[in-house]
XYZ file of C-alpha atoms in Angstrom:
621
model
C 0.000 0.000 0.000
C 1.413 3.381 -0.998
C 2.210 6.009 1.601
C -0.040 9.074 1.797
C 1.493 12.364 0.638
C 3.374 14.429 3.209
C 0.791 17.066 4.208
C 1.382 20.806 4.003
C 0.161 22.776 7.048
C -2.924 24.831 6.272
C -1.292 28.092 7.363
C 1.144 27.783 4.446
C -1.628 27.423 1.859
C -2.797 30.869 0.691
C -6.558 31.328 0.986
C -8.412 30.646 -2.232
C -5.639 28.494 -3.720
C -7.134 26.125 -6.294
C -6.075 22.463 -6.357
C -4.736 21.442 -9.762
C -6.880 18.392 -10.457
C -6.145 15.633 -12.942
C -8.742 16.849 -15.437
C -7.222 20.349 -15.512
C -3.680 18.954 -15.659
C -4.625 16.744 -18.617
C -6.120 19.736 -20.421
C -2.872 21.601 -19.801
C -0.817 18.644 -21.073
C -3.041 18.387 -24.152
C -1.550 21.671 -25.350
C 1.949 20.167 -25.355
C 3.937 20.761 -28.557
C 3.360 18.304 -31.404
C 5.877 15.501 -31.816
C 7.175 16.928 -35.088
C 8.335 20.070 -33.255
C 10.511 18.219 -30.741
C 13.918 19.945 -30.748
C 15.699 16.641 -31.418
C 14.334 16.480 -34.984
C 15.300 20.091 -35.635
C 18.798 19.504 -34.272
C 19.317 16.435 -36.442
C 17.977 18.162 -39.537
C 19.900 21.410 -39.061
C 23.197 19.853 -37.977
C 23.087 17.156 -40.653
C 22.201 19.518 -43.486
C 24.826 22.066 -42.365
C 27.504 19.373 -42.297
C 26.451 18.201 -45.773
C 26.479 21.734 -47.168
C 29.939 22.448 -45.742
C 31.352 19.112 -46.923
C 30.026 19.515 -50.462
C 31.015 23.173 -50.869
C 34.255 23.722 -52.816
C 37.163 25.110 -50.798
C 39.176 28.045 -52.026
C 42.751 26.975 -52.755
C 45.590 28.368 -50.690
C 47.584 30.734 -52.938
C 50.148 33.473 -52.558
C 47.493 36.070 -53.346
C 44.986 34.521 -50.902
C 46.946 32.640 -48.215
C 45.204 30.298 -45.782
C 45.578 32.125 -42.496
C 43.077 32.855 -39.755
C 39.426 32.935 -40.826
C 37.649 34.909 -38.133
C 34.435 35.504 -40.158
C 34.150 31.773 -40.881
C 34.856 30.893 -37.259
C 32.252 33.395 -36.086
C 29.630 31.920 -38.440
C 30.431 28.401 -37.257
C 30.269 29.478 -33.619
C 26.922 31.186 -34.190
C 25.572 28.011 -35.781
C 26.773 25.947 -32.782
C 25.093 28.380 -30.384
C 21.906 28.254 -32.431
C 21.852 24.464 -32.235
C 22.171 24.693 -28.444
C 19.467 27.352 -28.226
C 17.100 25.256 -30.348
C 17.063 22.834 -27.433
C 17.101 25.296 -24.559
C 15.892 28.757 -25.585
C 13.509 29.032 -28.559
C 13.506 32.839 -28.719
C 17.283 33.084 -28.914
C 17.288 30.218 -31.411
C 15.003 32.206 -33.724
C 17.384 35.157 -33.545
C 20.343 32.842 -34.172
C 18.618 31.265 -37.186
C 17.926 34.690 -38.637
C 21.580 35.728 -38.173
C 22.905 32.467 -39.676
C 20.604 32.823 -42.674
C 21.634 36.437 -43.200
C 25.345 35.615 -43.025
C 24.873 32.711 -45.430
C 23.055 34.837 -47.994
C 25.791 37.493 -47.738
C 28.432 34.867 -48.582
C 29.006 34.791 -52.331
C 30.219 31.186 -52.177
C 26.928 30.147 -50.541
C 24.727 32.030 -52.988
C 26.664 30.501 -55.867
C 25.605 27.067 -54.594
C 21.890 27.897 -54.163
C 20.955 25.453 -56.889
C 22.801 22.554 -55.249
C 20.832 19.889 -53.402
C 22.837 20.238 -50.187
C 22.169 23.972 -50.010
C 18.456 23.529 -50.644
C 18.284 20.874 -47.934
C 19.998 23.245 -45.491
C 17.502 26.012 -46.288
C 14.652 23.537 -45.865
C 16.026 22.394 -42.500
C 16.301 26.039 -41.420
C 12.662 26.645 -42.327
C 11.604 23.440 -40.535
C 13.518 24.468 -37.411
C 11.992 27.958 -37.450
C 8.479 26.504 -37.806
C 9.088 24.202 -34.840
C 10.364 27.073 -32.704
C 7.347 29.258 -33.515
C 5.029 26.351 -32.737
C 6.701 25.730 -29.361
C 6.418 29.405 -28.417
C 2.740 29.546 -29.400
C 2.037 26.385 -27.395
C 3.745 27.922 -24.356
C 1.339 30.851 -24.640
C -1.676 28.525 -24.705
C -0.310 26.582 -21.712
C 0.059 29.807 -19.771
C -3.510 30.796 -20.578
C -4.890 27.441 -19.396
C -2.851 27.548 -16.189
C -4.149 31.058 -15.437
C -7.680 29.892 -16.161
C -7.303 27.025 -13.665
C -5.718 29.218 -10.979
C -8.488 31.785 -11.298
C -8.192 35.365 -10.090
C -6.191 34.422 -6.979
C -2.635 35.785 -7.040
C -0.212 35.899 -4.154
C 3.303 37.337 -3.640
C 6.168 34.908 -3.469
C 7.384 33.728 -0.054
C 10.171 35.895 1.332
C 12.795 33.203 0.782
C 11.888 32.947 -2.908
C 12.102 36.730 -3.295
C 15.678 36.583 -1.956
C 16.663 33.759 -4.308
C 18.987 34.847 -7.109
C 19.529 33.067 -10.398
C 22.298 33.268 -12.963
C 25.319 33.915 -10.745
C 27.017 30.586 -11.378
C 26.329 30.832 -15.117
C 27.907 34.284 -15.199
C 30.963 32.963 -13.356
C 31.391 30.100 -15.842
C 30.812 32.506 -18.721
C 33.612 34.740 -17.452
C 35.969 31.750 -17.164
C 35.302 30.443 -20.674
C 35.334 33.885 -22.271
C 38.698 34.506 -20.586
C 39.915 31.237 -22.137
C 38.622 32.434 -25.504
C 40.429 35.734 -25.063
C 43.666 33.940 -24.212
C 43.304 31.745 -27.305
C 42.690 34.781 -29.503
C 45.749 36.489 -28.041
C 47.847 33.406 -28.826
C 46.577 33.362 -32.406
C 47.561 36.998 -32.803
C 50.999 36.205 -31.374
C 51.456 33.498 -34.036
C 50.359 35.897 -36.779
C 52.574 38.749 -35.556
C 55.593 36.452 -35.221
C 55.165 35.211 -38.778
C 54.641 38.660 -40.276
C 57.661 40.073 -38.451
C 59.864 37.189 -39.577
C 58.507 37.172 -43.132
C 59.134 40.918 -43.520
C 62.862 40.358 -42.963
C 63.032 37.099 -44.984
C 63.943 36.587 -48.621
C 61.097 35.617 -50.985
C 61.966 32.645 -53.199
C 60.060 30.660 -55.807
C 60.461 26.866 -55.865
C 59.024 23.701 -57.335
C 57.168 20.941 -55.488
C 59.105 17.715 -56.123
C 57.415 15.289 -53.746
C 54.483 14.733 -51.398
C 54.773 12.314 -48.482
C 53.713 11.721 -44.897
C 55.879 11.807 -41.814
C 55.816 9.513 -38.784
C 52.945 11.482 -37.280
C 50.810 10.959 -40.422
C 51.073 14.641 -41.450
C 51.371 15.579 -45.122
C 54.760 17.005 -46.074
C 55.771 18.901 -49.230
C 59.301 18.720 -50.605
C 60.248 21.938 -52.431
C 63.427 22.609 -54.429
C 64.388 26.307 -54.481
C 67.758 27.959 -55.230
C 69.524 24.627 -55.098
C 68.242 23.805 -51.634
C 65.636 21.303 -50.471
C 62.933 22.499 -48.105
C 60.182 20.514 -46.413
C 56.876 21.965 -45.242
C 54.003 20.412 -43.330
C 50.668 21.188 -44.999
C 47.002 20.737 -44.231
C 45.965 20.969 -47.896
C 48.384 18.911 -50.053
C 45.863 18.970 -52.915
C 46.608 22.684 -53.386
C 50.279 21.943 -54.137
C 50.570 19.107 -56.703
C 53.982 17.754 -57.653
C 55.541 19.936 -60.343
C 53.713 23.123 -59.325
C 55.466 26.373 -58.441
C 55.158 27.748 -54.904
C 56.389 30.903 -53.193
C 58.333 30.579 -49.967
C 60.185 32.936 -47.633
C 63.612 32.053 -46.270
C 65.464 33.535 -43.310
C 68.454 31.367 -42.499
C 67.146 28.047 -41.250
C 63.592 29.391 -40.969
C 61.278 28.892 -43.973
C 57.542 29.146 -44.590
C 55.076 28.662 -47.427
C 53.553 31.994 -48.388
C 50.256 30.314 -49.346
C 50.051 28.432 -46.016
C 52.205 30.536 -43.715
C 51.423 29.206 -40.216
C 49.267 26.761 -38.313
C 47.240 28.309 -35.504
C 44.345 25.842 -35.724
C 44.727 24.648 -32.134
C 44.552 28.163 -30.716
C 41.707 29.073 -33.082
C 39.758 26.025 -31.912
C 40.364 26.971 -28.275
C 39.129 30.485 -29.011
C 36.035 29.220 -30.797
C 35.180 26.596 -28.158
C 35.704 29.038 -25.286
C 33.620 31.716 -26.964
C 30.742 29.349 -27.791
C 30.583 27.825 -24.312
C 31.099 31.192 -22.627
C 28.335 32.869 -24.617
C 26.030 29.914 -23.959
C 26.558 30.268 -20.200
C 26.187 34.039 -20.453
C 22.859 33.659 -22.266
C 21.737 31.147 -19.640
C 22.656 33.583 -16.892
C 20.785 36.466 -18.507
C 17.771 34.238 -19.151
C 17.704 32.919 -15.576
C 18.146 36.394 -14.097
C 15.409 37.839 -16.310
C 12.932 35.064 -15.549
C 13.536 35.187 -11.792
C 13.060 38.975 -11.780
C 9.826 38.549 -13.734
C 8.625 35.981 -11.182
C 9.404 38.324 -8.272
C 7.834 41.353 -9.929
C 4.420 41.033 -8.229
C 1.692 38.626 -7.129
C 1.636 35.417 -9.150
C -0.909 32.614 -9.667
C -0.881 29.758 -7.138
C -1.958 26.131 -7.414
C -2.050 23.221 -4.994
C -0.143 20.235 -6.355
C 1.872 17.177 -5.338
C 5.651 17.029 -5.887
C 8.312 14.317 -5.725
C 12.091 14.341 -6.231
C 13.537 11.941 -8.771
C 15.840 9.261 -7.380
C 18.243 9.470 -10.327
C 18.886 13.162 -10.918
C 17.046 15.063 -8.127
C 14.605 16.468 -10.668
C 11.322 17.731 -9.201
C 8.239 16.114 -10.733
C 4.844 17.767 -10.310
C 1.592 15.783 -10.118
C -2.049 16.768 -9.932
C -3.347 17.385 -6.412
C -5.699 14.369 -6.595
C -3.104 11.964 -8.039
C -2.336 10.536 -4.594
C -0.195 7.669 -5.930
C 1.880 9.823 -8.289
C 0.960 7.855 -11.401
C 0.931 10.609 -14.015
C 3.574 13.367 -13.834
C 2.548 16.632 -15.433
C 5.773 18.668 -15.545
C 9.301 18.693 -14.168
C 12.273 20.957 -13.402
C 15.355 21.090 -11.178
C 15.186 23.194 -8.047
C 17.233 24.421 -5.076
C 16.271 25.385 -1.553
C 15.816 29.080 -0.862
C 16.372 30.624 2.569
C 15.640 33.946 4.162
C 18.816 35.563 5.455
C 17.967 35.057 9.101
C 16.758 31.514 8.419
C 19.976 30.799 6.560
C 22.041 31.890 9.558
C 19.908 29.788 11.872
C 20.293 26.866 9.533
C 24.069 27.199 9.703
C 24.033 27.333 13.520
C 21.727 24.328 13.859
C 23.324 20.917 13.372
C 21.373 17.682 13.692
C 21.601 14.193 12.263
C 20.558 15.448 8.829
C 23.468 17.887 8.736
C 26.073 15.511 10.133
C 28.621 14.824 7.355
C 28.897 11.135 8.270
C 25.146 10.716 8.020
C 25.190 12.638 4.750
C 27.847 10.368 3.275
C 25.919 7.306 4.370
C 22.779 8.604 2.712
C 24.690 9.362 -0.459
C 26.140 5.846 -0.444
C 22.660 4.380 0.049
C 21.378 6.373 -2.906
C 24.212 5.168 -5.121
C 23.525 1.560 -4.105
C 19.790 1.977 -4.552
C 19.130 1.056 -0.914
C 17.527 4.279 0.266
C 13.718 4.514 0.458
C 11.973 6.236 -2.448
C 11.244 9.943 -1.912
C 7.651 10.546 -0.784
C 4.966 12.521 -2.515
C 4.536 15.893 -0.837
C 1.696 18.380 -0.841
C 2.904 21.724 -2.193
C 1.787 25.143 -3.333
C 3.208 26.089 -6.726
C 3.846 29.787 -7.418
C 3.982 31.102 -10.980
C 2.247 30.792 -14.334
C 2.879 27.336 -15.773
C 4.189 26.918 -19.314
C 7.175 25.375 -21.042
C 10.212 27.469 -20.102
C 8.631 29.146 -17.079
C 10.247 29.943 -13.750
C 8.411 28.710 -10.628
C 8.735 28.298 -6.871
C 6.952 26.000 -4.462
C 6.414 25.528 -0.731
C 6.430 22.042 0.831
C 7.715 20.007 3.734
C 10.797 17.922 3.102
C 9.371 14.735 4.614
C 6.871 13.546 7.208
C 9.450 13.739 10.035
C 10.326 17.368 9.324
C 7.819 19.810 10.813
C 9.362 22.816 9.038
C 8.159 24.042 5.677
C 10.755 24.953 3.055
C 10.783 26.963 -0.141
C 12.377 25.742 -3.355
C 12.942 27.688 -6.583
C 13.445 26.279 -10.048
C 16.932 26.529 -11.520
C 16.050 25.034 -14.906
C 13.184 25.850 -17.205
C 9.897 24.091 -16.588
C 9.183 21.259 -19.043
C 5.928 19.364 -19.602
C 6.092 15.608 -19.124
C 6.381 13.772 -22.427
C 3.003 12.599 -23.776
C 4.112 8.959 -23.597
C 5.562 9.275 -20.095
C 2.426 8.780 -17.948
C 1.773 5.356 -19.451
C 5.172 4.051 -18.513
C 5.655 5.983 -15.266
C 3.937 3.323 -13.176
C 5.671 0.462 -14.970
C 9.228 1.803 -15.066
C 9.568 4.659 -12.604
C 7.864 2.821 -9.775
C 10.058 -0.166 -10.397
C 13.008 2.194 -10.160
C 11.795 3.531 -6.821
C 11.157 0.055 -5.375
C 14.316 -1.929 -6.134
C 12.931 -5.201 -4.764
C 9.564 -6.883 -4.635
C 8.126 -8.002 -1.287
C 9.769 -11.161 -0.005
C 6.455 -13.023 0.127
C 5.874 -12.328 -3.548
C 9.354 -13.595 -4.452
C 9.197 -16.719 -2.319
C 5.835 -17.624 -3.820
C 7.713 -18.664 -6.950
C 10.430 -20.584 -5.097
C 10.104 -24.131 -3.844
C 12.561 -25.983 -1.586
C 15.112 -27.989 -3.569
C 17.787 -30.496 -2.768
C 20.334 -29.511 -5.422
C 22.031 -26.128 -5.725
C 20.359 -23.168 -7.409
C 22.223 -21.233 -10.102
C 21.787 -17.779 -11.624
C 24.092 -16.868 -14.505
C 24.650 -14.403 -17.335
C 21.667 -14.093 -19.662
C 21.411 -13.001 -23.305
C 21.509 -9.250 -22.571
C 24.512 -9.606 -20.306
C 26.364 -11.679 -22.888
C 25.540 -9.102 -25.568
C 27.106 -6.409 -23.385
C 30.175 -8.603 -22.916
C 30.548 -9.242 -26.627
C 30.249 -5.510 -27.312
C 33.007 -4.792 -24.820
C 35.186 -7.453 -26.436
C 34.721 -5.786 -29.822
C 35.728 -2.440 -28.318
C 38.760 -4.024 -26.691
C 39.883 -5.734 -29.898
C 39.396 -2.642 -32.040
C 41.242 -0.401 -29.592
C 44.109 -2.868 -29.322
C 44.577 -3.264 -33.065
C 44.302 0.484 -33.666
C 46.882 1.289 -30.985
C 49.373 -1.400 -31.938
C 49.108 -0.940 -35.683
C 51.768 1.808 -35.654
C 54.995 2.426 -33.803
C 54.886 2.759 -30.000
C 53.230 6.043 -28.915
C 51.647 7.476 -25.784
C 48.382 5.848 -26.886
C 49.856 2.587 -25.628
C 49.755 3.965 -22.086
C 46.025 4.697 -22.453
C 45.482 1.189 -23.803
C 47.405 -0.393 -20.939
C 45.419 1.599 -18.381
C 42.038 0.688 -19.878
C 42.740 -2.898 -20.960
C 42.399 -4.363 -17.457
C 39.033 -2.668 -16.992
C 37.780 -3.798 -20.415
C 38.798 -7.414 -19.822
C 37.269 -7.422 -16.334
C 33.937 -5.986 -17.414
C 33.714 -8.130 -20.553
C 34.549 -11.338 -18.670
C 32.027 -10.544 -15.928
C 29.237 -9.722 -18.374
C 29.870 -12.902 -20.369
C 30.020 -15.488 -17.586
C 28.993 -14.107 -14.184
C 27.376 -16.757 -12.011
C 25.899 -17.083 -8.515
C 25.363 -20.576 -7.150
C 23.495 -21.104 -3.873
C 23.920 -24.317 -1.915
C 23.488 -25.518 1.671
C 26.323 -23.481 3.183
C 26.377 -20.279 1.146
C 27.055 -18.745 -2.253
C 29.665 -19.385 -4.923
C 30.170 -16.059 -6.755
C 31.984 -16.213 -10.097
C 33.450 -12.956 -11.393
C 36.069 -12.165 -13.992
C 39.131 -13.514 -12.171
C 38.083 -15.847 -9.382
C 35.300 -17.765 -7.674
C 34.550 -16.530 -4.148
C 32.889 -18.463 -1.365
C 30.481 -16.445 0.814
C 28.847 -18.348 3.737
C 25.214 -17.588 4.539
C 26.022 -16.362 8.040
C 28.358 -13.676 6.643
C 25.878 -12.224 4.126
C 24.046 -9.080 5.212
C 22.208 -8.140 2.010
C 21.922 -8.768 -1.723
C 21.062 -5.790 -3.922
C 20.899 -4.906 -7.606
C 21.612 -1.347 -8.668
C 22.858 0.186 -11.913
C 23.527 -3.219 -13.517
C 25.536 -4.304 -10.492
C 24.807 -7.115 -8.027
C 26.240 -6.347 -4.592
C 26.511 -8.973 -1.854
C 27.201 -7.342 1.514
C 29.342 -9.151 4.096
C 29.705 -8.635 7.838
C 33.475 -8.944 8.264
C 34.811 -8.000 4.842
C 34.177 -5.772 1.856
C 31.180 -6.518 -0.330
C 31.375 -8.887 -3.303
C 30.265 -7.150 -6.487
C 29.473 -8.326 -10.014
C 29.323 -5.667 -12.728
C 28.030 -5.385 -15.320
C 25.322 -8.033 -15.073
C 23.323 -7.012 -18.150
C 21.405 -3.978 -19.329
C 18.357 -3.604 -17.099
C 17.272 -0.338 -18.729
C 16.959 -1.939 -22.158
C 15.289 -5.066 -20.789
C 12.607 -2.914 -19.149
C 12.129 -0.920 -22.351
C 11.466 -4.201 -24.171
C 8.895 -5.211 -21.581
C 11.035 -7.864 -19.882
C 11.855 -8.342 -16.224
C 15.631 -7.779 -15.895
C 17.303 -11.128 -15.301
C 19.932 -9.789 -12.872
C 17.284 -7.982 -10.809
C 15.315 -11.198 -10.465
C 18.500 -13.079 -9.510
C 19.339 -10.575 -6.743
C 15.768 -10.704 -5.419
C 15.719 -14.502 -5.260
C 19.127 -14.716 -3.563
C 17.946 -12.126 -1.020
C 14.825 -14.235 -0.443
C 16.977 -17.300 0.287
C 18.977 -15.194 2.743
C 15.801 -14.199 4.615
C 14.071 -17.591 4.372
C 16.591 -20.316 5.284
C 13.974 -23.057 4.796
C 14.120 -22.447 1.032
C 17.874 -22.950 0.729
C 19.221 -26.044 -1.094
C 19.996 -29.098 1.046
C 23.196 -30.155 -0.727
C 26.559 -28.636 -1.550
C 27.225 -27.478 -5.103
C 29.510 -29.824 -7.084
C 32.635 -28.247 -8.666
C 30.998 -28.241 -12.093
C 28.278 -25.860 -10.894
C 30.530 -23.470 -9.006
C 31.553 -21.616 -12.173
C 34.847 -20.733 -13.801
C 36.258 -17.213 -14.356
C 37.141 -16.397 -17.983
C 39.352 -13.367 -17.352
C 42.645 -15.297 -17.603
C 41.638 -17.140 -20.833
C 40.580 -13.826 -22.397
C 43.967 -12.305 -21.609
C 45.729 -15.324 -23.111
C 43.542 -15.165 -26.228
C 44.239 -11.439 -26.638
C 47.982 -12.024 -26.423
C 47.833 -14.831 -29.014
C 45.858 -12.661 -31.444
C 48.480 -9.922 -31.196
C 51.445 -12.198 -31.854
């Protein structure tokens, strides 16, 4: 039987607050954007068509008259496109502005307009129009959602709680923006240093004309030109060998031992990439900061609509899910966002002075460890009052108690934009999300399918687990061949560091086994078979494709990975490893169901880690 929601004291519910019932929530969800306007399709279409257009467009050759140096306009256009792709997912209004700027820059480029009749260019323009239509549709839907939420809330509007009015958004984004923009500035300064050094050296050098006599590649797989000029042989690394065919004439500058191609004078690509990456990420964080600051100010501007709802934190990523006020079992989420606690200044000081079991660092670490192992209880549903107009991208705050044992009421503010639950999510919430919150079935339900046996019971790797193991073996083999195909390099160190992990995980996924007999468990991993007596076992849990057997006097025995539970659930199957952990735990709690005999050696399992290592060595010889 499910627990009732944690109640919210009546004094914290503003008078006249309307409960958001399932019928109203479903009407609000019905205005969700159409599937065709999901940002994923726009991203795939825009990114794919842009890559096709760039790849199919002819490149201008590097010449003495037009050398291949820094291309700040091209880098700026590429960076703007990258920002637009990010905004398509996060900020539709900025994405529309970015699309308009990208389109304008493209039409101003003579090379682009010359290719307007090409299929790749037409596809890019079509993808741009499709993306713009999806953005407009999402913005119009957000307006309709806001109208329906206001209709449900009625004329009641209340000011935000004091703690929410003190909450500030955007500070961390601005800090990260400053860091990345500083990195971009440093990269740009380095590029200019490279350019200035070349120009200063070239001004004092002697210009010479020579002939390309050979093209080859050095040990680092970089193209090299061999040029004969004034009876001397010069070699130049090049990024575009097709611009300098054998027999062609090239201009070079010579200053003692220093030489350079005039058409391809320097290579500052690394610094240019650092500048571009820093600028794109920095501007993205800056836009996020401005957006968060603007939305939080708008929320604090005056009285806002209020609704009574139910909320629950997600076990996996601490996301806040909102349910209708009458959905007492939390079956159908309506919307979600991430949030942080907000405190009044005096409450914050009192919070710092007060230390209890919740604030104790040891208790905190234990709770964190329980969460990672999946052993903590699922977060409860809580009654809450939601402040703010509800629509995709909105900023909200809510008031609720943390749990039933905490008499105090806290305020939380959203730190990410509000998003409606996916249309297909409610149907699978009960099936998947509840299973996620309740790692194990009741013991009585598990034991109902178990009967006492004389011989040992065995649980071993299933088809999904073996598929994972085979995939890891393919990765291991490909990485090994790729690294050892050439002369020894630093990549060998990476291979050596990762090879042990790859072999261990692949061997475990292929042949893990747990055998239960009269006296305990035989646990077969990648490298050995361990004996764990029943009286030393404290628990058996499955979490994140890992079976963990706790012991009283030693560290836990773990098997990982044991399959792919996520995919098995998506295909409508009960994860094999989860069922194995549940049944072993049932035998631990119900000794009368344990086997009556010892397991023979043939059923105790055999680790395959050593044979895999031997096979890998033989294949490399």
